[in-house]
């Protein structure tokens, strides 16, 4: 729920002292459907985030700098392929 997103955002902020968080779907690529949200993380700031049991979200501390994306293919505990590249959004 939105209240849970806000609660987790505030917990991350208190634990890390961060002023910005990233909210994104668990399953995503290339920064699609990603929100960078500024404190105090009100419901108004998070209104566009569609979180549900079928669309879980990850909430992380925002760290400024060069962005990278990585993708791995894993089967039976073995990494079969991996790539990491700069993102220029």
XYZ file of N, CA and C in Angstrom:
267
model
N 0.836 -1.186 0.000
C 0.000 0.000 0.000
C 0.878 1.246 0.000
N 0.285 2.371 -0.316
C 1.029 3.627 -0.316
C 1.579 3.958 1.066
N 0.819 3.650 2.106
C 1.289 3.904 3.470
C 2.543 3.091 3.769
N 2.605 1.859 3.278
C 3.790 1.024 3.483
C 4.996 1.583 2.725
N 4.771 2.066 1.497
C 5.859 2.678 0.727
C 6.423 3.872 1.492
N 5.533 4.726 1.985
C 5.968 5.893 2.753
C 6.721 5.477 4.015
N 6.208 4.477 4.719
C 6.852 3.992 5.945
C 8.267 3.489 5.661
N 8.433 2.713 4.586
C 9.752 2.198 4.231
C 10.685 3.321 3.786
N 10.160 4.283 3.036
C 10.962 5.423 2.598
C 11.480 6.203 3.797
N 10.628 6.439 4.776
C 11.048 7.164 5.980
C 12.078 6.367 6.778
N 11.918 5.044 6.845
C 12.878 4.201 7.565
C 14.249 4.267 6.899
N 14.281 4.231 5.573
C 15.555 4.331 4.854
C 16.183 5.689 5.106
N 15.380 6.733 5.067
C 15.879 8.085 5.305
C 16.472 8.227 6.695
N 15.784 7.699 7.696
C 16.299 7.772 9.078
C 17.588 6.975 9.227
N 17.658 5.807 8.613
C 18.824 4.930 8.757
C 20.053 5.462 8.025
N 19.844 6.140 6.904
C 20.973 6.551 6.067
C 21.202 8.051 6.045
N 20.203 8.810 6.469
C 20.308 10.265 6.391
C 20.088 10.796 4.985
N 19.602 9.954 4.079
C 19.427 10.376 2.687
C 18.222 11.298 2.547
N 18.309 12.169 1.548
C 17.226 13.095 1.249
C 16.416 12.652 0.033
N 16.924 11.641 -0.690
C 16.222 11.144 -1.866
C 16.207 9.625 -1.840
N 15.124 9.069 -2.374
C 15.019 7.618 -2.509
C 14.670 7.286 -3.954
N 14.909 6.050 -4.321
C 14.514 5.519 -5.613
C 13.451 4.464 -5.339
N 12.345 4.560 -6.053
C 11.276 3.566 -5.972
C 11.131 2.984 -7.367
N 11.247 1.659 -7.476
C 11.152 1.023 -8.795
C 10.573 -0.376 -8.654
N 10.000 -0.887 -9.745
C 9.468 -2.247 -9.694
C 10.567 -3.271 -9.438
N 10.222 -4.365 -8.775
C 11.181 -5.440 -8.537
C 11.718 -5.942 -9.873
N 10.842 -6.110 -10.831
C 11.241 -6.587 -12.151
C 11.172 -5.428 -13.131
N 12.324 -4.882 -13.472
C 12.396 -3.739 -14.378
C 13.719 -3.775 -15.119
N 13.840 -2.885 -16.084
C 15.115 -2.752 -16.773
C 15.246 -1.334 -17.300
N 16.485 -0.884 -17.354
C 16.773 0.418 -17.940
C 16.126 1.609 -17.270
N 15.840 1.521 -16.003
C 15.248 2.650 -15.299
C 13.795 2.912 -15.646
N 13.138 1.963 -16.282
C 11.725 2.143 -16.618
C 10.880 2.120 -15.351
N 9.879 2.967 -15.340
C 8.955 3.050 -14.196
C 9.704 3.268 -12.891
N 10.689 4.152 -12.916
C 11.498 4.440 -11.734
C 11.206 5.867 -11.287
N 11.052 6.053 -9.981
C 10.799 7.371 -9.426
C 11.918 7.733 -8.466
N 12.447 8.948 -8.595
C 13.384 9.501 -7.620
C 12.579 10.515 -6.829
N 12.446 10.261 -5.528
C 11.550 11.038 -4.687
C 12.348 11.764 -3.613
N 12.026 13.031 -3.425
C 12.683 13.901 -2.451
C 11.981 13.796 -1.095
N 12.735 13.851 0.012
C 12.135 13.889 1.350
C 11.191 15.077 1.422
N 10.128 15.035 2.153
C 9.774 14.136 3.244
C 8.932 12.931 2.835
N 8.887 12.591 1.550
C 8.224 11.375 1.073
C 6.740 11.339 1.425
N 6.046 12.385 1.050
C 4.606 12.455 1.307
C 3.858 11.575 0.313
N 2.642 11.277 0.641
C 1.814 10.479 -0.269
C 1.621 11.202 -1.594
N 1.608 12.537 -1.575
C 1.471 13.303 -2.821
C 2.660 13.037 -3.740
N 3.865 13.002 -3.187
C 5.062 12.735 -3.992
C 5.074 11.313 -4.531
N 4.423 10.404 -3.833
C 4.430 8.992 -4.206
C 3.146 8.572 -4.926
N 2.290 9.524 -5.290
C 0.966 9.191 -5.836
C 1.011 8.411 -7.139
N 2.074 8.563 -7.924
C 2.154 7.867 -9.213
C 2.715 6.450 -9.103
N 3.166 6.062 -7.925
C 3.732 4.738 -7.725
C 2.590 3.735 -7.539
N 2.489 2.796 -8.458
C 1.416 1.795 -8.410
C 1.954 0.518 -7.775
N 1.829 0.408 -6.472
C 2.334 -0.750 -5.752
C 1.172 -1.678 -5.403
N 1.412 -2.986 -5.557
C 0.392 -3.979 -5.218
C 1.089 -5.321 -5.023
N 0.330 -6.322 -4.650
C 0.904 -7.662 -4.481
C 1.429 -8.205 -5.801
N 0.792 -7.818 -6.904
C 1.238 -8.298 -8.209
C 2.274 -7.364 -8.850
N 2.497 -6.213 -8.246
C 3.487 -5.256 -8.746
C 4.328 -4.755 -7.572
N 5.192 -5.627 -6.996
C 5.993 -5.219 -5.840
C 7.064 -4.197 -6.230
N 7.450 -3.379 -5.266
C 8.424 -2.321 -5.505
C 9.655 -2.499 -4.613
N 10.761 -1.951 -5.091
C 12.002 -1.876 -4.326
C 12.185 -0.409 -3.954
N 12.553 -0.150 -2.717
C 12.827 1.214 -2.268
C 14.284 1.240 -1.828
N 15.065 2.152 -2.448
C 16.491 2.220 -2.173
C 16.921 3.662 -1.932
N 18.035 3.804 -1.239
C 18.651 5.115 -1.089
C 19.149 5.570 -2.457
N 18.914 6.836 -2.800
C 19.442 7.396 -4.040
C 20.880 7.829 -3.808
N 21.777 7.407 -4.684
C 23.183 7.818 -4.622
C 23.522 8.445 -5.965
N 23.905 9.712 -5.953
C 24.223 10.425 -7.191
C 25.503 9.870 -7.801
N 25.582 9.891 -9.117
C 26.777 9.430 -9.817
C 26.417 8.737 -11.110
N 27.423 8.203 -11.777
C 27.208 7.477 -13.027
C 26.311 6.265 -12.766
N 25.330 6.077 -13.615
C 24.431 4.938 -13.462
C 24.897 3.787 -14.345
N 24.763 2.592 -13.796
C 25.091 1.371 -14.528
C 23.906 0.426 -14.448
N 23.803 -0.411 -15.429
C 22.778 -1.444 -15.429
C 23.483 -2.784 -15.595
N 22.974 -3.785 -14.914
C 23.566 -5.114 -15.068
C 22.450 -6.130 -15.300
N 22.806 -7.170 -15.989
C 21.849 -8.223 -16.298
C 22.578 -9.551 -16.251
N 21.998 -10.524 -15.603
C 22.615 -11.841 -15.503
C 21.610 -12.929 -15.845
N 22.123 -13.986 -16.416
C 21.323 -15.191 -16.652
C 21.922 -16.272 -15.756
N 21.089 -16.824 -14.877
C 21.551 -17.820 -13.910
C 20.656 -19.054 -14.021
N 21.280 -20.212 -14.032
C 20.526 -21.465 -14.055
C 21.201 -22.458 -13.126
N 20.430 -23.064 -12.248
C 20.927 -24.083 -11.325
C 22.142 -23.580 -10.531
N 22.084 -22.306 -10.127
C 23.140 -21.741 -9.295
C 24.396 -21.311 -10.036
N 24.401 -21.403 -11.350
C 25.574 -21.003 -12.149
C 25.247 -19.778 -12.991
N 26.185 -18.824 -13.017
C 26.038 -17.656 -13.879
C 26.404 -18.074 -15.294
N 25.455 -17.992 -16.203
C 25.679 -18.381 -17.588
C 26.072 -17.188 -18.448
N 25.594 -16.003 -18.096
C 25.926 -14.791 -18.842
C 25.767 -13.594 -17.918
N 26.585 -12.585 -18.124
C 26.490 -11.358 -17.326
C 26.983 -10.193 -18.164
N 26.297 -9.069 -18.071
C 26.726 -7.846 -18.740
C 26.454 -6.667 -17.806
N 27.344 -5.685 -17.829
C 27.195 -4.464 -17.047
C 27.576 -3.306 -17.968
N 26.736 -2.270 -18.033
C 27.004 -1.170 -18.953
C 26.529 0.148 -18.369
N 27.147 1.257 -18.837
C 26.752 2.597 -18.413
C 25.383 2.917 -18.971
N 24.610 3.635 -18.164
C 23.299 4.114 -18.601
C 23.383 5.614 -18.806
N 22.971 6.065 -19.948
C 22.935 7.489 -20.242
C 21.506 7.916 -20.500
N 20.733 8.059 -19.409
C 19.315 8.428 -19.525
C 19.194 9.910 -19.730
